[in-house]
Amino acid sequence: MNVLLIGSGGREHALAWKLAQSPGLTTLFAAPGNPGIANHAECVALNVADHAAVTDFCREKNVALVVVGPEAPLVAGLADDLRAAGIAVFGPSKAAAQLEGSKGFTKALCTRANIPTAGYVHVTSLEQARTAIAPFGLPVVIKADGLAAGKGVTIAMTPEEADAALAALFAEPGGEAVIEEFLTGEEASLFVLTDGAALVPFGSAQDHKRVGDGDTGPNTGGMGAYSPARVLTPELERRAIEEIVRPTVAALASEGTPYSGVLYAGLMLTNTGPKLIEYNARFGDPECQVLMARFEGDLLALLQAVAEGRLAEAPAPAFAEVPALTVVMAARGYPGTPETGGAIGGIDAAEATGATVFQAGTKLAGDTLVAAGGRVLAVTASGPDVASAQAAAYRGVDALDFPTGFCRRDIGWREVERERA
């Protein structure tokens, strides 16, 4: 079977790495891909915003399945246009992808379906926001309503921080925001596959959003992750599925917009149980890297079953018991303006330690691999416990030659502390 993978980041490299292991794969194409993905796929210069061009490519190359990695093409309706052309797609429709594309849409759905989440107000002007924020007290959470690549969230600790965040969100016409109560607890990410009817869990992880050690500094797209997130116990996972995810899938189906793909629930584990922070309509990055490191099944067959509405017939996903951990190497300056063009060496040396290096913001300058974005590499390793996986991942990091890169040195710290207790 020929498959087209949409995307160019670390998530897509992990998906390409796993898809390439499937016995059912004939040719894997990637648009646009990156130098790491090129080790597993034929990268093609295809404008994924041109849905007709993507459709024509799929027909020309006899592509039987399209796997959409990032959120933007889903929110733009790429899956709808491909399905209208008779091409199977792993990824939700434009209407269903509003779960990620609009915080206001998701919050309204939570209200309709009685899904536990933070109290909120959806605001469409700076004046309205300044009036609405007062009852929330401090700290308060302020989110851009639309797509923000994982960085459109401010946890304001002072009135001045809150007002600055609101002013920035409404600096341009048409801005919208969601103001939320601050939830106390530990965060975890739960992944579920669904074809709109059947639903199966697909692992858990814990991301590290802040740029600095000790969870300091601004939010990023993610500086590292480990899986499984054992703080999400089997009982808490069952509650999250039955109280949050399943009602969401049922509500969308009943409203005529069934969700098909992976649904990523960001959860806060409060003292009264799990509450939804937000949904993503695709695999997380860097969570995908640790999920793929642990997944032991045929990824292509599973994604195809989801795309074709046959998930109920597919074998349950199987994961290695041992944890995996990934450390993101970012370019200096991230999450502000990253320093691009820095040479990257030592990937073979890093992988010789037993780690797997997934590429994200990279490109070739002649024969030299260089940084071409904010998050550049994700060094991933497994071990009998999280402390061992952490040590193995950092051995890989330390074998790299990336002078303009940096990373956090404490990925997995919460679980390592629990293991030592």
Short mmCIF file of C-alpha atoms in Angstrom, two decimals:
data_model
loop_
_atom_site.label_atom_id
_atom_site.label_comp_id
_atom_site.label_asym_id
_atom_site.label_seq_id
_atom_site.Cartn_x
_atom_site.Cartn_y
_atom_site.Cartn_z
CA MET A 1 0.00 0.00 0.00
CA ASN A 2 1.20 3.51 -0.83
CA VAL A 3 0.84 6.04 1.99
CA LEU A 4 1.22 9.83 2.10
CA LEU A 5 2.30 11.38 5.40
CA ILE A 6 1.62 15.11 5.79
CA GLY A 7 4.07 17.12 7.90
CA SER A 8 7.71 17.90 8.60
CA GLY A 9 8.27 17.77 12.36
CA GLY A 10 9.48 15.38 15.01
CA ARG A 11 6.02 13.89 15.31
CA GLU A 12 6.01 13.05 11.61
CA HIS A 13 9.53 11.57 11.78
CA ALA A 14 8.33 9.26 14.55
CA LEU A 15 5.26 8.28 12.52
CA ALA A 16 7.38 7.69 9.40
CA TRP A 17 9.83 5.57 11.42
CA LYS A 18 6.98 3.39 12.68
CA LEU A 19 5.01 3.25 9.42
CA ALA A 20 8.16 2.13 7.59
CA GLN A 21 8.20 -0.98 9.81
CA SER A 22 4.77 -2.12 8.57
CA PRO A 23 4.75 -5.20 6.29
CA GLY A 24 1.80 -3.72 4.42
CA LEU A 25 3.69 -0.63 3.26
CA THR A 26 4.79 -0.37 -0.37
CA THR A 27 5.95 3.25 -0.64
CA LEU A 28 5.78 5.98 1.98
CA PHE A 29 5.64 9.54 0.66
CA ALA A 30 6.05 12.57 2.93
CA ALA A 31 5.06 16.16 2.19
CA PRO A 32 7.18 18.07 2.78
CA GLY A 33 9.15 15.83 5.17
CA ASN A 34 12.61 16.60 6.53
CA PRO A 35 16.09 15.04 6.25
CA GLY A 36 15.29 12.53 9.00
CA ILE A 37 11.99 11.53 7.45
CA ALA A 38 13.86 11.07 4.15
CA ASN A 39 15.51 7.99 5.69
CA HIS A 40 12.11 6.28 5.68
CA ALA A 41 10.07 8.03 2.99
CA GLU A 42 10.23 9.71 -0.39
CA CYS A 43 9.91 13.40 0.41
CA VAL A 44 7.90 15.41 -2.08
CA ALA A 45 7.61 19.17 -2.61
CA LEU A 46 3.84 19.33 -2.33
CA ASN A 47 1.92 22.38 -1.17
CA VAL A 48 -0.36 20.80 1.43
CA ALA A 49 -2.48 23.95 1.52
CA ASP A 50 -3.44 23.20 -2.10
CA HIS A 51 -5.95 20.43 -1.50
CA ALA A 52 -6.50 19.81 -5.20
CA ALA A 53 -2.76 19.29 -5.69
CA VAL A 54 -2.65 16.82 -2.79
CA THR A 55 -5.63 14.96 -4.22
CA ASP A 56 -4.06 14.82 -7.69
CA PHE A 57 -0.80 13.51 -6.21
CA CYS A 58 -2.64 10.75 -4.37
CA ARG A 59 -4.40 9.67 -7.56
CA GLU A 60 -1.19 9.79 -9.58
CA LYS A 61 0.75 7.72 -7.03
CA ASN A 62 -2.11 5.36 -6.10
CA VAL A 63 -2.00 6.49 -2.48
CA ALA A 64 -4.46 4.42 -0.46
CA LEU A 65 -4.12 6.26 2.86
CA VAL A 66 -3.17 9.79 3.88
CA VAL A 67 -1.92 10.31 7.43
CA VAL A 68 -2.19 13.95 8.48
CA GLY A 69 0.35 14.80 11.18
CA PRO A 70 -0.11 18.51 12.07
CA GLU A 71 -3.28 20.29 13.14
CA ALA A 72 -3.36 23.16 10.62
CA PRO A 73 -4.24 21.03 7.54
CA LEU A 74 -7.00 19.31 9.55
CA VAL A 75 -8.50 22.60 10.69
CA ALA A 76 -8.28 23.77 7.05
CA GLY A 77 -10.38 20.79 5.89
CA LEU A 78 -7.79 18.70 4.03
CA ALA A 79 -9.33 15.46 5.31
CA ASP A 80 -12.77 16.47 3.99
CA ASP A 81 -11.49 17.18 0.50
CA LEU A 82 -9.51 13.94 0.32
CA ARG A 83 -12.48 11.89 1.55
CA ALA A 84 -14.71 13.60 -1.01
CA ALA A 85 -12.28 12.31 -3.64
CA GLY A 86 -12.56 8.76 -2.28
CA ILE A 87 -9.16 8.72 -0.53
CA ALA A 88 -8.95 7.28 2.98
CA VAL A 89 -7.57 9.67 5.61
CA PHE A 90 -6.34 9.28 9.16
CA GLY A 91 -7.43 12.54 10.75
CA PRO A 92 -10.67 14.31 11.62
CA SER A 93 -12.88 16.48 9.45
CA LYS A 94 -12.73 20.26 9.56
CA ALA A 95 -15.85 20.36 11.73
CA ALA A 96 -14.53 17.81 14.23
CA ALA A 97 -11.05 19.37 14.27
CA GLN A 98 -12.62 22.45 15.85
CA LEU A 99 -11.91 20.60 19.11
CA GLU A 100 -8.39 21.95 18.64
CA GLY A 101 -9.06 24.81 16.28
CA SER A 102 -11.36 26.67 18.68
CA LYS A 103 -11.09 26.66 22.47
CA GLY A 104 -14.53 28.27 22.57
CA PHE A 105 -16.04 25.42 20.53
CA THR A 106 -14.59 22.84 22.89
CA LYS A 107 -15.70 24.66 26.02
CA ALA A 108 -19.23 24.97 24.66
CA LEU A 109 -19.27 21.25 23.87
CA CYS A 110 -18.10 20.50 27.42
CA THR A 111 -21.01 22.53 28.74
CA ARG A 112 -23.53 20.73 26.51
CA ALA A 113 -22.17 17.26 27.34
CA ASN A 114 -21.51 17.94 31.05
CA ILE A 115 -17.79 17.20 30.68
CA PRO A 116 -15.61 18.19 33.66
CA THR A 117 -13.37 21.12 32.76
CA ALA A 118 -12.23 24.45 34.18
CA GLY A 119 -14.78 27.22 34.56
CA TYR A 120 -14.41 29.70 31.71
CA VAL A 121 -15.69 32.64 29.72
CA HIS A 122 -15.25 33.12 25.95
CA VAL A 123 -14.49 36.75 25.08
CA THR A 124 -14.31 38.58 21.76
CA SER A 125 -13.04 42.04 22.73
CA LEU A 126 -10.47 43.52 25.07
CA GLU A 127 -13.12 45.52 26.93
CA GLN A 128 -15.23 42.40 27.45
CA ALA A 129 -12.15 40.44 28.57
CA ARG A 130 -11.09 43.05 31.13
CA THR A 131 -14.57 43.00 32.63
CA ALA A 132 -14.90 39.22 32.61
CA ILE A 133 -11.52 38.40 34.14
CA ALA A 134 -12.08 39.95 37.58
CA PRO A 135 -14.19 37.12 39.13
CA PHE A 136 -11.52 34.52 38.31
CA GLY A 137 -8.95 35.87 40.77
CA LEU A 138 -5.28 34.92 40.45
CA PRO A 139 -3.62 32.97 39.03
CA VAL A 140 -5.79 32.92 35.91
CA VAL A 141 -5.37 31.11 32.60
CA ILE A 142 -5.67 33.05 29.34
CA LYS A 143 -5.77 31.19 26.02
CA ALA A 144 -5.88 32.27 22.41
CA ASP A 145 -9.06 30.83 20.92
CA GLY A 146 -7.45 29.52 17.73
CA LEU A 147 -4.35 27.53 16.80
CA ALA A 148 -1.19 28.66 18.55
CA ALA A 149 1.27 25.76 18.09
CA GLY A 150 1.07 24.88 21.77
CA LYS A 151 2.22 28.34 22.89
CA GLY A 152 -0.94 30.46 23.07
CA VAL A 153 -1.42 30.03 26.82
CA THR A 154 -0.55 32.43 29.63
CA ILE A 155 -0.85 31.57 33.32
CA ALA A 156 -1.03 35.08 34.73
CA MET A 157 0.14 35.45 38.32
CA THR A 158 -0.44 39.22 38.58
CA PRO A 159 -3.04 41.67 37.23
CA GLU A 160 -0.31 43.23 35.08
CA GLU A 161 0.56 39.86 33.46
CA ALA A 162 -3.11 39.19 32.80
CA ASP A 163 -3.70 42.55 31.18
CA ALA A 164 -0.56 42.27 29.05
CA ALA A 165 -1.66 38.82 27.81
CA LEU A 166 -5.13 40.08 26.93
CA ALA A 167 -3.75 43.18 25.21
CA ALA A 168 -1.47 40.98 23.08
CA LEU A 169 -4.33 38.66 22.09
CA PHE A 170 -6.55 41.58 21.04
CA ALA A 171 -3.80 43.64 19.39
CA GLU A 172 -5.14 42.64 15.97
CA PRO A 173 -8.80 42.85 14.87
CA GLY A 174 -10.81 39.66 15.21
CA GLY A 175 -9.02 38.33 18.28
CA GLU A 176 -10.84 35.91 20.58
CA ALA A 177 -9.80 34.37 23.88
CA VAL A 178 -10.90 31.96 26.55
CA ILE A 179 -10.34 32.94 30.18
CA GLU A 180 -10.26 29.95 32.54
CA GLU A 181 -10.03 29.22 36.22
CA PHE A 182 -6.63 27.93 37.31
CA LEU A 183 -6.79 24.21 38.09
CA THR A 184 -4.51 22.65 40.69
CA GLY A 185 -3.02 19.21 40.14
CA GLU A 186 -0.65 17.34 37.86
CA GLU A 187 -1.05 17.28 34.09
CA ALA A 188 -1.12 14.17 31.93
CA SER A 189 -1.84 13.46 28.27
CA LEU A 190 -4.23 10.68 27.24
CA PHE A 191 -4.44 9.46 23.65
CA VAL A 192 -7.44 7.65 22.20
CA LEU A 193 -8.10 6.32 18.71
CA THR A 194 -11.66 6.51 17.41
CA ASP A 195 -13.42 6.06 14.09
CA GLY A 196 -16.46 7.95 15.33
CA ALA A 197 -18.05 4.87 16.88
CA ALA A 198 -15.46 2.53 18.41
CA LEU A 199 -12.90 3.97 20.82
CA VAL A 200 -9.63 2.49 22.13
CA PRO A 201 -6.97 3.98 24.44
CA PHE A 202 -3.60 4.60 22.78
CA GLY A 203 -1.25 5.32 25.65
CA SER A 204 -0.44 8.19 27.97
CA ALA A 205 2.45 10.61 28.39
CA GLN A 206 3.56 13.61 30.38
CA ASP A 207 4.90 16.61 28.49
CA HIS A 208 7.18 19.38 29.80
CA LYS A 209 5.96 22.69 28.39
CA ARG A 210 8.17 25.24 30.13
CA VAL A 211 11.48 26.02 28.48
CA GLY A 212 13.66 25.80 31.59
CA ASP A 213 14.63 23.24 34.19
CA GLY A 214 12.28 23.04 37.13
CA ASP A 215 9.38 24.07 34.88
CA THR A 216 10.54 27.67 34.65
CA GLY A 217 10.32 30.21 31.84
CA PRO A 218 7.78 30.61 29.04
CA ASN A 219 5.65 27.89 27.53
CA THR A 220 6.93 26.07 24.46
CA GLY A 221 5.59 23.46 22.08
CA GLY A 222 7.15 20.87 24.41
CA MET A 223 10.71 20.29 25.64
CA GLY A 224 10.39 16.57 26.31
CA ALA A 225 8.06 13.83 27.44
CA TYR A 226 7.91 10.35 28.88
CA SER A 227 5.41 7.51 28.54
CA PRO A 228 3.49 6.02 30.21
CA ALA A 229 2.35 8.71 32.65
CA ARG A 230 1.83 6.44 35.62
CA VAL A 231 0.26 9.29 37.58
CA LEU A 232 -2.72 8.62 35.27
CA THR A 233 -3.58 5.37 37.05
CA PRO A 234 -5.83 2.75 35.40
CA GLU A 235 -8.76 4.03 37.47
CA LEU A 236 -8.12 7.67 36.53
CA GLU A 237 -7.72 6.67 32.87
CA ARG A 238 -11.04 4.82 33.00
CA ARG A 239 -12.71 7.89 34.51
CA ALA A 240 -11.15 10.19 31.90
CA ILE A 241 -12.42 8.01 29.08
CA GLU A 242 -15.92 7.55 30.50
CA GLU A 243 -16.42 11.09 31.83
CA ILE A 244 -14.52 13.12 29.22
CA VAL A 245 -13.50 11.37 26.00
CA ARG A 246 -16.45 9.06 25.34
CA PRO A 247 -19.05 11.81 25.92
CA THR A 248 -17.09 14.04 23.53
CA VAL A 249 -17.05 11.41 20.78
CA ALA A 250 -20.75 10.67 21.35
CA ALA A 251 -21.70 14.36 21.26
CA LEU A 252 -19.87 14.96 17.99
CA ALA A 253 -21.44 11.88 16.42
CA SER A 254 -24.93 12.88 17.55
CA GLU A 255 -24.42 16.37 16.11
CA GLY A 256 -23.48 14.99 12.70
CA THR A 257 -19.73 15.65 12.90
CA PRO A 258 -18.23 12.27 13.90
CA TYR A 259 -14.59 12.34 14.96
CA SER A 260 -12.16 9.98 13.22
CA GLY A 261 -8.48 9.89 14.10
CA VAL A 262 -6.46 10.30 17.26
CA LEU A 263 -7.94 12.42 20.03
CA TYR A 264 -5.42 13.82 22.47
CA ALA A 265 -6.90 14.89 25.80
CA GLY A 266 -4.77 17.17 27.95
CA LEU A 267 -5.90 16.43 31.50
CA MET A 268 -5.47 18.02 34.91
CA LEU A 269 -5.60 15.42 37.67
CA THR A 270 -7.37 17.39 40.39
CA ASN A 271 -8.34 16.23 43.87
CA THR A 272 -11.86 15.60 42.56
CA GLY A 273 -10.74 13.62 39.49
CA PRO A 274 -9.54 14.31 35.95
CA LYS A 275 -10.66 17.49 34.21
CA LEU A 276 -10.15 18.44 30.57
CA ILE A 277 -7.62 21.20 29.94
CA GLU A 278 -7.88 21.05 26.16
CA TYR A 279 -8.10 18.71 23.18
CA ASN A 280 -5.69 18.29 20.30
CA ALA A 281 -6.85 16.74 17.05
CA ARG A 282 -3.56 14.94 16.34
CA PHE A 283 -0.67 13.21 18.07
CA GLY A 284 1.33 15.44 20.37
CA ASP A 285 4.88 16.48 19.66
CA PRO A 286 7.03 15.28 21.51
CA GLU A 287 4.52 12.77 22.96
CA CYS A 288 4.26 10.97 19.63
CA GLN A 289 7.95 10.11 19.80
CA VAL A 290 7.61 8.21 23.09
CA LEU A 291 4.34 6.57 22.04
CA MET A 292 5.90 5.27 18.83
CA ALA A 293 8.95 4.05 20.78
CA ARG A 294 6.64 1.94 22.94
CA PHE A 295 4.02 0.83 20.37
CA GLU A 296 4.53 -2.80 19.37
CA GLY A 297 1.84 -3.27 16.73
CA ASP A 298 1.39 -2.62 13.03
CA LEU A 299 0.79 1.13 12.91
CA LEU A 300 -0.27 1.21 9.27
CA ALA A 301 -2.89 -1.50 9.75
CA LEU A 302 -4.26 0.27 12.82
CA LEU A 303 -4.46 3.72 11.23
CA GLN A 304 -6.08 2.20 8.15
CA ALA A 305 -8.71 0.52 10.37
CA VAL A 306 -9.51 3.89 11.92
CA ALA A 307 -9.71 5.61 8.53
CA GLU A 308 -12.00 2.92 7.12
CA GLY A 309 -14.31 2.72 10.14
CA ARG A 310 -13.13 -0.76 11.15
CA LEU A 311 -11.53 0.03 14.49
CA ALA A 312 -13.83 -2.36 16.37
CA GLU A 313 -12.35 -5.25 14.34
CA ALA A 314 -8.71 -4.29 14.89
CA PRO A 315 -6.49 -5.88 17.56
CA ALA A 316 -6.15 -3.78 20.71
CA PRO A 317 -3.02 -1.59 20.60
CA ALA A 318 -0.06 -3.20 22.36
CA PHE A 319 2.68 -1.22 24.09
CA ALA A 320 5.98 -2.21 25.65
CA GLU A 321 5.81 -2.23 29.43
CA VAL A 322 9.10 -0.35 29.73
CA PRO A 323 8.91 3.44 29.65
CA ALA A 324 10.33 5.70 26.95
CA LEU A 325 11.58 9.25 27.36
CA THR A 326 12.44 11.94 24.83
CA VAL A 327 14.53 15.10 25.24
CA VAL A 328 14.03 17.97 22.80
CA MET A 329 17.10 19.78 21.55
CA ALA A 330 16.04 23.31 20.63
CA ALA A 331 17.86 26.10 18.83
CA ARG A 332 19.24 28.89 20.97
CA GLY A 333 16.63 31.65 21.36
CA TYR A 334 13.61 29.33 21.38
CA PRO A 335 10.72 29.84 22.15
CA GLY A 336 11.50 33.34 20.93
CA THR A 337 13.32 33.80 17.63
CA PRO A 338 15.49 30.69 17.22
CA GLU A 339 19.04 30.82 15.91
CA THR A 340 18.83 28.87 12.66
CA GLY A 341 21.66 27.57 10.52
CA GLY A 342 23.67 25.96 13.31
CA ALA A 343 25.45 22.79 12.21
CA ILE A 344 24.33 19.48 13.70
CA GLY A 345 26.62 16.48 13.99
CA GLY A 346 26.88 13.33 16.01
CA ILE A 347 23.51 11.76 15.21
CA ASP A 348 25.16 8.41 14.41
CA ALA A 349 27.13 8.65 17.66
CA ALA A 350 23.94 9.42 19.59
CA GLU A 351 22.14 6.46 18.05
CA ALA A 352 25.15 4.24 18.79
CA THR A 353 24.33 4.78 22.48
CA GLY A 354 20.96 3.09 21.90
CA ALA A 355 18.90 6.25 21.51
CA THR A 356 16.77 7.14 18.49
CA VAL A 357 17.10 10.71 17.19
CA PHE A 358 13.97 12.11 15.58
CA GLN A 359 14.46 15.24 13.49
CA ALA A 360 12.10 18.21 13.58
CA GLY A 361 13.41 21.64 12.55
CA THR A 362 16.27 20.50 10.32
CA LYS A 363 17.39 20.94 6.72
CA LEU A 364 20.41 20.18 4.60
CA ALA A 365 22.79 22.99 3.64
CA GLY A 366 24.83 21.16 1.04
CA ASP A 367 25.92 18.02 2.88
CA THR A 368 25.60 19.60 6.33
CA LEU A 369 22.57 19.10 8.55
CA VAL A 370 21.58 22.42 10.11
CA ALA A 371 18.93 23.80 12.44
CA ALA A 372 15.95 25.24 10.59
CA GLY A 373 13.45 25.85 13.37
CA GLY A 374 12.89 26.18 17.09
CA ARG A 375 12.64 22.56 18.18
CA VAL A 376 15.28 20.72 16.21
CA LEU A 377 15.80 17.15 17.50
CA ALA A 378 14.06 14.74 19.88
CA VAL A 379 16.45 12.22 21.42
CA THR A 380 14.45 9.21 22.53
CA ALA A 381 15.36 6.16 24.61
CA SER A 382 13.78 3.42 26.70
CA GLY A 383 14.73 1.73 29.94
CA PRO A 384 13.38 -0.51 32.70
CA ASP A 385 12.20 2.58 34.59
CA VAL A 386 11.93 6.29 33.87
CA ALA A 387 15.24 7.07 35.58
CA SER A 388 16.99 4.56 33.29
CA ALA A 389 15.21 5.89 30.19
CA GLN A 390 16.17 9.42 31.24
CA ALA A 391 19.83 8.46 31.65
CA ALA A 392 19.83 6.70 28.26
CA ALA A 393 18.25 9.69 26.50
CA TYR A 394 20.81 12.09 27.97
CA ARG A 395 23.65 9.80 26.90
CA GLY A 396 22.32 10.28 23.39
CA VAL A 397 22.04 14.04 23.88
CA ASP A 398 25.62 14.25 25.14
CA ALA A 399 26.91 12.40 22.06
CA LEU A 400 25.48 15.07 19.75
CA ASP A 401 27.53 17.93 18.33
CA PHE A 402 25.07 20.82 18.20
CA PRO A 403 26.77 23.92 19.66
CA THR A 404 23.84 26.27 19.03
CA GLY A 405 21.34 23.88 20.61
CA PHE A 406 20.15 23.49 24.18
CA CYS A 407 17.85 21.24 26.18
CA ARG A 408 16.32 20.82 29.58
CA ARG A 409 18.28 18.45 31.80
CA ASP A 410 15.36 17.31 33.96
CA ILE A 411 12.83 15.67 31.62
CA GLY A 412 10.83 13.11 33.59
CA TRP A 413 11.78 14.61 36.95
CA ARG A 414 8.40 14.08 38.61
CA GLU A 415 8.30 10.37 37.86
CA VAL A 416 11.99 9.93 38.70
CA GLU A 417 11.28 11.45 42.13
CA ARG A 418 8.33 9.09 42.58
CA GLU A 419 10.46 6.11 41.63
CA ARG A 420 13.05 7.10 44.25
CA ALA A 421 10.49 7.61 46.99
#
